[in-house]
């Protein structure tokens, strides 16, 4: 067997053995270097890991992670829920609609599905349970809705995609993800509303909801609602770059938590800095060690060989796109978005270029696939968070998860068939697509 095959087999074997993704990438890359190049080339490991993270746009990732943590601790989710409840009023499926809307708005602050799921589940699950919603349904709906955070800007996954794929404008990606993100949320809402009506959930008003007024709750929720406007408005006006937008988002979140909601203290800020550092450290470790795998795969020609094999499967671009989407969907069930981009994009970039797929549109399709994987067992990172909050077992949610997979899969198919859903807004805004 050739060295590149040994490298791939080593990576698969390490993953099956339960070795963390970051170390699986590094060790399998080292195997490829030793067998295919020279043991002396192991001296490049330090340089490759450093070069992988020595990129200015990556600064935005830990900052947006910190932004999500700050808004979560600042009581923003509760205020958004109260405003949405007052706006929608008591009706069948009303709380399901609230959950989807709040998850989408929170996604416009954190860019992280698990953080979004945790914040909304803590607030929404008790209310939905009192209103008659089964816990497996509620947990799955919130997990699925929180997955839209990977699409709605600012998205950590899209930031990484813009770095991995050369020549892609991050502002165009952010704009392109907005309508597909909304479409995905609406797609989830359809089966949720139908189920609520069929089973008679929320037949009576939620306790305390009648005391909520739109004007009063809007005033409380306004600082949270302005966060996405501030980020996207600043990017559109050219006032700041995406990385600078992350700095502005952190500062704005701190002001909201310390002085407006007053649920954040300086001690909390210090703790959140540590928590964000830990989460960011995990992300950066994956990116850094993936640099070893990427360098070895490039030098050995592994990625080129795999891309040529994929292209040789069929001349039908539509059929191949379907196969790629299915492969990414399976990967999304097992791996996180960052690992998927780092592992698969070196292989998929030549395929994308061969069939002349628009890189912005293709990036959104990948993100939608990964979003579906975030609430699809066996791994389902978002679902793990919400089931932990609900105190139920993951397998109890399988039926509802499959229903929402079909719903979001329909939204994915629409974006694939009609690329304008993703590309219209960045084109109108004058971004390079």
Tab-separated table of C-alpha atoms in Angstrom:
chain	number	residue	atom	x	y	z
A	1	UNK	CA	0.000	0.000	0.000
A	2	UNK	CA	1.124	3.534	-0.701
A	3	UNK	CA	2.020	5.975	2.117
A	4	UNK	CA	-1.056	8.120	1.522
A	5	UNK	CA	-3.318	5.080	1.962
A	6	UNK	CA	-1.491	4.222	5.184
A	7	UNK	CA	-2.079	7.794	6.358
A	8	UNK	CA	-5.833	7.601	5.689
A	9	UNK	CA	-6.093	4.170	7.308
A	10	UNK	CA	-4.177	5.434	10.334
A	11	UNK	CA	-6.575	8.382	10.662
A	12	UNK	CA	-9.655	6.151	10.401
A	13	UNK	CA	-8.208	3.635	12.853
A	14	UNK	CA	-7.347	6.279	15.429
A	15	UNK	CA	-10.853	7.762	15.215
A	16	UNK	CA	-12.443	4.325	15.650
A	17	UNK	CA	-10.167	3.712	18.631
A	18	UNK	CA	-11.561	6.848	20.270
A	19	UNK	CA	-8.537	9.104	19.885
A	20	UNK	CA	-9.611	12.793	19.774
A	21	UNK	CA	-9.861	14.243	16.264
A	22	UNK	CA	-7.002	16.717	16.761
A	23	UNK	CA	-4.511	14.047	17.786
A	24	UNK	CA	-5.800	11.615	15.138
A	25	UNK	CA	-5.025	14.223	12.485
A	26	UNK	CA	-1.555	14.921	13.880
A	27	UNK	CA	-0.537	11.288	14.358
A	28	UNK	CA	-1.823	10.111	10.969
A	29	UNK	CA	-0.071	13.067	9.331
A	30	UNK	CA	3.141	12.009	11.065
A	31	UNK	CA	2.645	8.465	9.740
A	32	UNK	CA	2.375	9.839	6.207
A	33	UNK	CA	5.503	11.956	6.657
A	34	UNK	CA	7.589	9.053	8.000
A	35	UNK	CA	6.451	6.496	5.402
A	36	UNK	CA	6.153	8.734	2.362
A	37	UNK	CA	8.756	11.433	2.850
A	38	UNK	CA	11.473	11.065	5.477
A	39	UNK	CA	11.665	10.836	9.263
A	40	UNK	CA	13.848	13.932	9.101
A	41	UNK	CA	10.789	15.860	7.832
A	42	UNK	CA	9.208	15.486	11.264
A	43	UNK	CA	11.192	18.610	12.076
A	44	UNK	CA	8.508	20.542	10.145
A	45	UNK	CA	5.778	19.665	12.667
A	46	UNK	CA	6.308	22.817	14.716
A	47	UNK	CA	6.285	25.063	11.656
A	48	UNK	CA	3.142	23.447	10.244
A	49	UNK	CA	1.184	23.758	13.482
A	50	UNK	CA	2.187	27.406	13.855
A	51	UNK	CA	1.379	28.305	10.239
A	52	UNK	CA	-2.068	26.759	10.604
A	53	UNK	CA	-3.171	29.215	13.295
A	54	UNK	CA	-1.000	32.248	12.449
A	55	UNK	CA	-3.844	33.793	10.452
A	56	UNK	CA	-5.414	37.117	11.363
A	57	UNK	CA	-9.057	36.161	10.519
A	58	UNK	CA	-8.904	33.313	13.067
A	59	UNK	CA	-8.904	35.918	15.840
A	60	UNK	CA	-12.636	36.292	15.217
A	61	UNK	CA	-13.361	32.731	16.378
A	62	UNK	CA	-12.472	33.073	20.102
A	63	UNK	CA	-14.031	36.533	20.168
A	64	UNK	CA	-17.383	35.347	18.805
A	65	UNK	CA	-17.257	32.406	21.230
A	66	UNK	CA	-16.804	34.933	24.044
A	67	UNK	CA	-19.664	37.028	22.639
A	68	UNK	CA	-22.035	34.055	22.819
A	69	UNK	CA	-21.020	33.277	26.403
A	70	UNK	CA	-21.488	36.887	27.495
A	71	UNK	CA	-24.961	37.191	25.986
A	72	UNK	CA	-25.948	33.839	27.477
A	73	UNK	CA	-24.893	34.928	30.976
A	74	UNK	CA	-26.428	38.403	30.554
A	75	UNK	CA	-29.988	37.024	30.570
A	76	UNK	CA	-30.580	37.864	26.916
A	77	UNK	CA	-32.298	34.556	26.083
A	78	UNK	CA	-34.983	35.069	28.753
A	79	UNK	CA	-35.773	38.580	27.497
A	80	UNK	CA	-36.006	37.380	23.914
A	81	UNK	CA	-38.339	34.560	24.961
A	82	UNK	CA	-40.617	36.958	26.860
A	83	UNK	CA	-40.761	39.336	23.888
A	84	UNK	CA	-41.515	36.523	21.433
A	85	UNK	CA	-44.233	35.151	23.723
A	86	UNK	CA	-45.880	38.566	23.960
A	87	UNK	CA	-45.603	39.054	20.189
A	88	UNK	CA	-47.053	35.670	19.224
A	89	UNK	CA	-49.611	35.281	22.013
A	90	UNK	CA	-51.283	32.058	23.243
A	91	UNK	CA	-52.005	29.586	20.431
A	92	UNK	CA	-51.312	25.997	19.448
A	93	UNK	CA	-47.605	25.747	18.699
A	94	UNK	CA	-46.925	29.227	20.027
A	95	UNK	CA	-44.028	28.168	22.249
A	96	UNK	CA	-42.563	26.076	19.420
A	97	UNK	CA	-42.543	29.215	17.281
A	98	UNK	CA	-40.946	31.148	20.142
A	99	UNK	CA	-38.208	28.517	20.508
A	100	UNK	CA	-37.330	28.633	16.810
A	101	UNK	CA	-37.303	32.435	16.649
A	102	UNK	CA	-35.186	32.849	19.777
A	103	UNK	CA	-32.685	30.227	18.598
A	104	UNK	CA	-32.290	32.075	15.291
A	105	UNK	CA	-31.779	35.435	17.001
A	106	UNK	CA	-29.330	33.951	19.494
A	107	UNK	CA	-27.488	32.379	16.578
A	108	UNK	CA	-26.976	35.889	15.241
A	109	UNK	CA	-24.951	36.653	18.374
A	110	UNK	CA	-22.949	33.531	19.184
A	111	UNK	CA	-22.352	31.765	15.871
A	112	UNK	CA	-22.223	28.505	17.839
A	113	UNK	CA	-24.955	25.851	17.827
A	114	UNK	CA	-24.189	24.199	21.194
A	115	UNK	CA	-23.996	27.551	23.007
A	116	UNK	CA	-27.266	28.614	21.380
A	117	UNK	CA	-28.931	25.314	22.354
A	118	UNK	CA	-27.808	25.569	25.971
A	119	UNK	CA	-29.008	29.156	26.445
A	120	UNK	CA	-32.452	28.609	24.910
A	121	UNK	CA	-33.048	25.171	26.446
A	122	UNK	CA	-32.493	26.496	29.976
A	123	UNK	CA	-35.257	29.055	29.439
A	124	UNK	CA	-37.697	27.309	27.108
A	125	UNK	CA	-37.819	23.697	28.311
A	126	UNK	CA	-39.643	24.366	31.620
A	127	UNK	CA	-42.288	26.500	29.892
A	128	UNK	CA	-42.803	24.016	27.057
A	129	UNK	CA	-43.119	21.117	29.505
A	130	UNK	CA	-45.774	22.985	31.515
A	131	UNK	CA	-47.665	23.684	28.282
A	132	UNK	CA	-47.863	19.969	27.491
A	133	UNK	CA	-44.993	19.519	25.041
A	134	UNK	CA	-43.156	16.187	25.507
A	135	UNK	CA	-39.559	16.689	26.609
A	136	UNK	CA	-38.103	14.667	23.681
A	137	UNK	CA	-39.932	16.898	21.200
A	138	UNK	CA	-38.902	20.144	22.917
A	139	UNK	CA	-35.274	19.091	23.276
A	140	UNK	CA	-35.066	18.038	19.623
A	141	UNK	CA	-36.771	21.177	18.318
A	142	UNK	CA	-34.415	23.466	20.249
A	143	UNK	CA	-31.368	21.436	19.156
A	144	UNK	CA	-32.463	21.582	15.514
A	145	UNK	CA	-33.292	25.296	15.680
A	146	UNK	CA	-29.950	26.059	17.337
A	147	UNK	CA	-28.175	24.432	14.393
A	148	UNK	CA	-29.168	27.463	12.287
A	149	UNK	CA	-26.409	29.327	14.163
A	150	UNK	CA	-23.970	27.742	11.732
A	151	UNK	CA	-25.734	29.616	8.908
A	152	UNK	CA	-26.920	32.889	10.391
A	153	UNK	CA	-24.029	35.338	10.728
A	154	UNK	CA	-21.727	35.546	12.558
A	155	UNK	CA	-20.938	31.859	12.020
A	156	UNK	CA	-17.719	30.356	13.344
A	157	UNK	CA	-17.924	27.614	10.696
A	158	UNK	CA	-18.237	30.122	7.842
A	159	UNK	CA	-15.263	32.059	9.203
A	160	UNK	CA	-13.164	28.899	8.964
A	161	UNK	CA	-14.524	28.095	5.475
A	162	UNK	CA	-13.422	31.522	4.236
A	163	UNK	CA	-9.905	30.782	5.509
A	164	UNK	CA	-9.690	27.251	4.098
A	165	UNK	CA	-11.082	28.172	0.649
A	166	UNK	CA	-8.908	30.854	-0.974
A	167	UNK	CA	-10.548	33.888	-2.508
A	168	UNK	CA	-13.896	33.651	-0.696
A	169	UNK	CA	-15.172	36.902	0.823
A	170	UNK	CA	-16.344	36.310	4.399
A	171	UNK	CA	-18.830	39.180	4.115
A	172	UNK	CA	-20.393	37.440	1.099
A	173	UNK	CA	-20.603	34.193	3.075
A	174	UNK	CA	-22.281	35.948	6.002
A	175	UNK	CA	-24.828	37.565	3.678
A	176	UNK	CA	-25.383	34.301	1.788
A	177	UNK	CA	-26.134	32.387	4.983
A	178	UNK	CA	-28.927	34.694	6.149
A	179	UNK	CA	-31.839	33.595	3.932
A	180	UNK	CA	-30.958	29.863	3.981
A	181	UNK	CA	-30.756	30.133	7.785
A	182	UNK	CA	-34.221	31.687	7.943
A	183	UNK	CA	-35.516	29.107	5.458
A	184	UNK	CA	-34.130	26.289	7.617
A	185	UNK	CA	-35.878	27.745	10.676
A	186	UNK	CA	-39.182	27.987	8.808
A	187	UNK	CA	-38.778	24.424	7.563
A	188	UNK	CA	-38.439	23.211	11.165
A	189	UNK	CA	-41.452	25.236	12.209
A	190	UNK	CA	-43.858	23.524	9.786
A	191	UNK	CA	-43.774	20.018	11.359
A	192	UNK	CA	-43.555	21.562	14.838
A	193	UNK	CA	-46.773	23.545	14.345
A	194	UNK	CA	-48.560	20.592	12.725
A	195	UNK	CA	-47.577	18.294	15.600
A	196	UNK	CA	-48.705	20.840	18.201
A	197	UNK	CA	-52.080	21.168	16.513
A	198	UNK	CA	-52.525	17.422	16.052
A	199	UNK	CA	-51.692	16.487	19.639
A	200	UNK	CA	-53.323	19.520	21.243
A	201	UNK	CA	-50.180	20.833	22.897
A	202	UNK	CA	-50.447	24.260	24.459
A	203	UNK	CA	-54.221	24.257	24.459
A	204	UNK	CA	-54.287	26.717	27.353
A	205	UNK	CA	-52.235	29.896	27.798
A	206	UNK	CA	-48.868	29.482	29.468
A	207	UNK	CA	-48.926	30.633	33.067
A	208	UNK	CA	-47.838	34.261	33.287
A	209	UNK	CA	-47.888	34.814	29.517
A	210	UNK	CA	-51.056	36.927	29.682
A	211	UNK	CA	-49.184	39.525	31.742
A	212	UNK	CA	-46.570	40.079	29.035
A	213	UNK	CA	-47.008	43.149	26.835
A	214	UNK	CA	-45.333	43.654	23.484
A	215	UNK	CA	-44.180	47.167	24.341
A	216	UNK	CA	-42.694	46.264	27.709
A	217	UNK	CA	-40.949	43.101	26.562
A	218	UNK	CA	-39.679	44.789	23.397
A	219	UNK	CA	-37.974	47.432	25.513
A	220	UNK	CA	-36.255	44.691	27.513
A	221	UNK	CA	-35.269	42.702	24.412
A	222	UNK	CA	-34.133	45.683	22.326
A	223	UNK	CA	-30.436	45.513	23.310
A	224	UNK	CA	-30.334	41.864	22.224
A	225	UNK	CA	-32.186	42.560	18.985
A	226	UNK	CA	-29.698	45.302	18.127
A	227	UNK	CA	-26.677	42.977	18.375
A	228	UNK	CA	-27.086	41.327	14.932
A	229	UNK	CA	-27.952	44.725	13.440
A	230	UNK	CA	-24.758	46.200	14.872
A	231	UNK	CA	-22.584	43.363	13.554
A	232	UNK	CA	-24.095	43.125	10.077
A	233	UNK	CA	-24.615	46.863	9.729
A	234	UNK	CA	-20.995	47.552	10.584
A	235	UNK	CA	-19.810	44.984	8.059
A	236	UNK	CA	-22.091	46.336	5.317
A	237	UNK	CA	-21.072	49.952	5.898
A	238	UNK	CA	-17.392	49.061	5.902
A	239	UNK	CA	-17.014	50.528	9.374
A	240	UNK	CA	-15.116	47.440	10.475
A	241	UNK	CA	-13.844	44.105	9.153
A	242	UNK	CA	-15.284	40.739	10.260
A	243	UNK	CA	-12.489	40.355	12.816
A	244	UNK	CA	-13.081	43.869	14.152
A	245	UNK	CA	-16.815	43.079	14.238
A	246	UNK	CA	-16.041	40.314	16.720
A	247	UNK	CA	-14.272	42.828	18.980
A	248	UNK	CA	-17.238	45.201	18.750
A	249	UNK	CA	-19.644	42.349	19.550
A	250	UNK	CA	-17.703	41.442	22.720
A	251	UNK	CA	-17.619	45.069	23.872
A	252	UNK	CA	-21.330	45.531	23.141
A	253	UNK	CA	-22.236	42.314	24.971
A	254	UNK	CA	-20.235	43.408	28.019
A	255	UNK	CA	-21.991	46.795	28.074
A	256	UNK	CA	-25.409	45.116	27.791
A	257	UNK	CA	-24.675	42.630	30.576
A	258	UNK	CA	-22.933	45.033	32.971
A	259	UNK	CA	-25.034	48.180	32.579
A	260	UNK	CA	-28.358	47.346	30.899
A	261	UNK	CA	-29.519	43.933	32.104
A	262	UNK	CA	-27.135	44.149	35.099
A	263	UNK	CA	-27.019	40.354	35.315
A	264	UNK	CA	-23.290	40.333	34.582
A	265	UNK	CA	-20.572	41.253	37.068
A	266	UNK	CA	-16.879	41.848	36.601
A	267	UNK	CA	-16.265	38.518	38.309
A	268	UNK	CA	-18.552	36.862	35.735
A	269	UNK	CA	-16.620	38.515	32.915
A	270	UNK	CA	-13.366	37.123	34.300
A	271	UNK	CA	-14.879	33.625	34.520
A	272	UNK	CA	-16.259	33.898	30.987
A	273	UNK	CA	-12.833	34.894	29.685
A	274	UNK	CA	-11.459	31.664	31.128
A	275	UNK	CA	-14.332	29.598	29.738
A	276	UNK	CA	-13.945	31.149	26.289
A	277	UNK	CA	-10.187	30.498	26.438
A	278	UNK	CA	-10.787	26.792	27.130
A	279	UNK	CA	-13.312	26.397	24.291
A	280	UNK	CA	-11.132	28.424	21.907
A	281	UNK	CA	-8.101	26.376	22.915
A	282	UNK	CA	-9.850	23.185	21.834
A	283	UNK	CA	-10.829	24.744	18.501
A	284	UNK	CA	-7.354	26.143	17.852
A	285	UNK	CA	-5.721	22.841	18.806
A	286	UNK	CA	-7.774	21.061	16.157
A	287	UNK	CA	-6.853	23.702	13.565
A	288	UNK	CA	-3.171	23.645	14.522
A	289	UNK	CA	-2.747	19.846	14.472
A	290	UNK	CA	-4.811	19.560	11.293
A	291	UNK	CA	-2.011	21.559	9.669
A	292	UNK	CA	0.244	18.494	9.969
A	293	UNK	CA	-2.325	16.290	8.220
A	294	UNK	CA	-2.953	18.922	5.535
A	295	UNK	CA	0.759	19.404	4.802
A	296	UNK	CA	1.426	15.668	4.636
A	297	UNK	CA	-1.613	15.094	2.413
A	298	UNK	CA	-0.513	17.859	0.059
A	299	UNK	CA	3.094	16.680	-0.181
A	300	UNK	CA	2.068	13.054	-0.759
A	301	UNK	CA	-0.629	13.995	-3.282
A	302	UNK	CA	-3.308	12.297	-1.169
A	303	UNK	CA	-5.892	15.044	-1.597
A	304	UNK	CA	-5.243	15.265	-5.338
A	305	UNK	CA	-5.671	11.502	-5.753
A	306	UNK	CA	-8.921	11.479	-3.778
A	307	UNK	CA	-10.270	14.452	-5.729
A	308	UNK	CA	-9.431	12.757	-9.037
A	309	UNK	CA	-11.156	9.593	-7.844
A	310	UNK	CA	-14.300	11.524	-6.880
A	311	UNK	CA	-14.359	13.401	-10.200
A	312	UNK	CA	-13.937	10.092	-12.026
A	313	UNK	CA	-17.053	8.625	-10.424
A	314	UNK	CA	-19.379	10.453	-12.806
A	315	UNK	CA	-19.497	13.310	-15.285
A	316	UNK	CA	-22.902	14.333	-13.937
A	317	UNK	CA	-22.297	17.337	-11.655
A	318	UNK	CA	-25.757	17.116	-10.095
A	319	UNK	CA	-25.326	13.452	-9.163
A	320	UNK	CA	-21.878	14.091	-7.745
A	321	UNK	CA	-23.187	17.044	-5.719
A	322	UNK	CA	-25.812	14.743	-4.173
A	323	UNK	CA	-23.112	12.183	-3.313
A	324	UNK	CA	-20.913	14.878	-1.754
A	325	UNK	CA	-23.832	16.199	0.296
A	326	UNK	CA	-24.631	12.711	1.585
A	327	UNK	CA	-20.986	12.179	2.532
A	328	UNK	CA	-20.878	15.502	4.399
A	329	UNK	CA	-24.165	14.670	6.141
A	330	UNK	CA	-22.714	11.396	7.439
A	331	UNK	CA	-19.543	13.212	8.516
A	332	UNK	CA	-21.702	15.798	10.304
A	333	UNK	CA	-23.263	13.040	12.395
A	334	UNK	CA	-19.834	12.027	13.685
A	335	UNK	CA	-17.568	15.105	13.629
A	336	UNK	CA	-17.788	18.801	14.449
A	337	UNK	CA	-17.950	21.457	11.728
A	338	UNK	CA	-14.344	22.586	12.171
A	339	UNK	CA	-12.958	19.068	11.735
A	340	UNK	CA	-15.140	18.472	8.669
A	341	UNK	CA	-13.911	21.623	6.932
A	342	UNK	CA	-10.269	20.900	7.721
A	343	UNK	CA	-10.453	17.253	6.615
A	344	UNK	CA	-12.765	17.449	3.586
A	345	UNK	CA	-12.129	20.835	1.961
A	346	UNK	CA	-8.634	20.005	0.611
A	347	UNK	CA	-10.362	17.137	-1.248
A	348	UNK	CA	-13.514	19.024	-2.250
A	349	UNK	CA	-11.892	22.242	-3.509
A	350	UNK	CA	-10.585	20.588	-6.733
A	351	UNK	CA	-13.987	18.921	-7.220
A	352	UNK	CA	-15.750	22.273	-6.742
A	353	UNK	CA	-13.411	23.925	-9.253
A	354	UNK	CA	-13.790	21.109	-11.790
A	355	UNK	CA	-17.574	21.383	-11.888
A	356	UNK	CA	-17.445	25.210	-11.516
A	357	UNK	CA	-19.680	25.280	-8.462
A	358	UNK	CA	-19.961	28.729	-6.914
A	359	UNK	CA	-17.758	28.602	-3.778
A	360	UNK	CA	-20.093	30.804	-1.717
A	361	UNK	CA	-23.154	28.736	-2.624
A	362	UNK	CA	-21.238	25.492	-2.061
A	363	UNK	CA	-20.076	26.720	1.346
A	364	UNK	CA	-23.665	27.385	2.400
A	365	UNK	CA	-24.740	23.909	1.237
A	366	UNK	CA	-21.936	22.374	3.308
A	367	UNK	CA	-22.970	24.451	6.316
A	368	UNK	CA	-26.611	23.339	5.990
A	369	UNK	CA	-25.487	19.713	5.836
A	370	UNK	CA	-23.314	20.124	8.912
A	371	UNK	CA	-26.210	21.876	10.676
A	372	UNK	CA	-28.386	18.793	10.102
A	373	UNK	CA	-25.618	16.639	11.542
A	374	UNK	CA	-25.580	18.706	14.733
A	375	UNK	CA	-28.944	17.261	15.801
A	376	UNK	CA	-28.730	13.831	14.160
A	377	UNK	CA	-27.594	10.894	16.347
A	378	UNK	CA	-25.255	9.215	17.132
A	379	UNK	CA	-23.099	12.232	18.059
A	380	UNK	CA	-25.510	15.211	17.646
A	381	UNK	CA	-23.657	17.822	19.723
A	382	UNK	CA	-26.662	20.160	19.985
A	383	UNK	CA	-28.974	17.330	20.972
A	384	UNK	CA	-26.543	16.169	23.643
A	385	UNK	CA	-26.769	19.622	25.209
A	386	UNK	CA	-30.576	19.866	25.179
A	387	UNK	CA	-31.163	16.280	26.375
A	388	UNK	CA	-28.806	16.939	29.265
A	389	UNK	CA	-30.845	20.009	30.225
A	390	UNK	CA	-34.112	18.065	29.815
A	391	UNK	CA	-32.740	15.076	31.780
A	392	UNK	CA	-33.761	12.555	29.117
A	393	UNK	CA	-31.869	9.935	27.115
A	394	UNK	CA	-30.653	10.730	23.596
A	395	UNK	CA	-32.393	7.722	22.038
A	396	UNK	CA	-35.797	9.044	23.149
A	397	UNK	CA	-35.442	11.872	20.628
A	398	UNK	CA	-34.656	9.733	17.569
A	399	UNK	CA	-38.138	9.846	15.998
A	400	UNK	CA	-38.449	13.613	16.294
A	401	UNK	CA	-34.864	14.068	15.092
A	402	UNK	CA	-35.615	12.164	11.882
A	403	UNK	CA	-38.705	14.322	11.295
A	404	UNK	CA	-36.679	17.531	11.588
A	405	UNK	CA	-33.883	16.062	9.437
A	406	UNK	CA	-36.416	15.598	6.632
A	407	UNK	CA	-37.717	19.147	7.152
A	408	UNK	CA	-34.293	20.793	7.035
A	409	UNK	CA	-33.292	18.473	4.199
A	410	UNK	CA	-36.138	20.010	2.211
A	411	UNK	CA	-34.709	23.476	2.858
A	412	UNK	CA	-31.266	22.229	1.765
A	413	UNK	CA	-32.759	20.868	-1.469
A	414	UNK	CA	-34.385	24.238	-2.223
A	415	UNK	CA	-31.071	26.086	-1.787
A	416	UNK	CA	-29.326	23.484	-3.981
A	417	UNK	CA	-31.946	23.775	-6.737
A	418	UNK	CA	-32.298	27.566	-6.496
A	419	UNK	CA	-28.826	29.028	-5.739
A	420	UNK	CA	-30.338	32.520	-5.787
A	421	UNK	CA	-31.741	31.891	-2.293
A	422	UNK	CA	-28.163	32.107	-1.027
A	423	UNK	CA	-26.554	34.331	-3.659
A	424	UNK	CA	-29.185	37.051	-4.112
A	425	UNK	CA	-28.383	39.059	-0.977
A	426	UNK	CA	-24.574	39.137	-1.351
A	427	UNK	CA	-25.027	40.068	-5.019
A	428	UNK	CA	-27.362	42.945	-4.143
A	429	UNK	CA	-24.942	44.139	-1.463
A	430	UNK	CA	-22.152	44.195	-4.038
A	431	UNK	CA	-19.965	41.460	-2.564
A	432	UNK	CA	-17.805	39.230	-4.722
A	433	UNK	CA	-19.633	35.941	-5.302
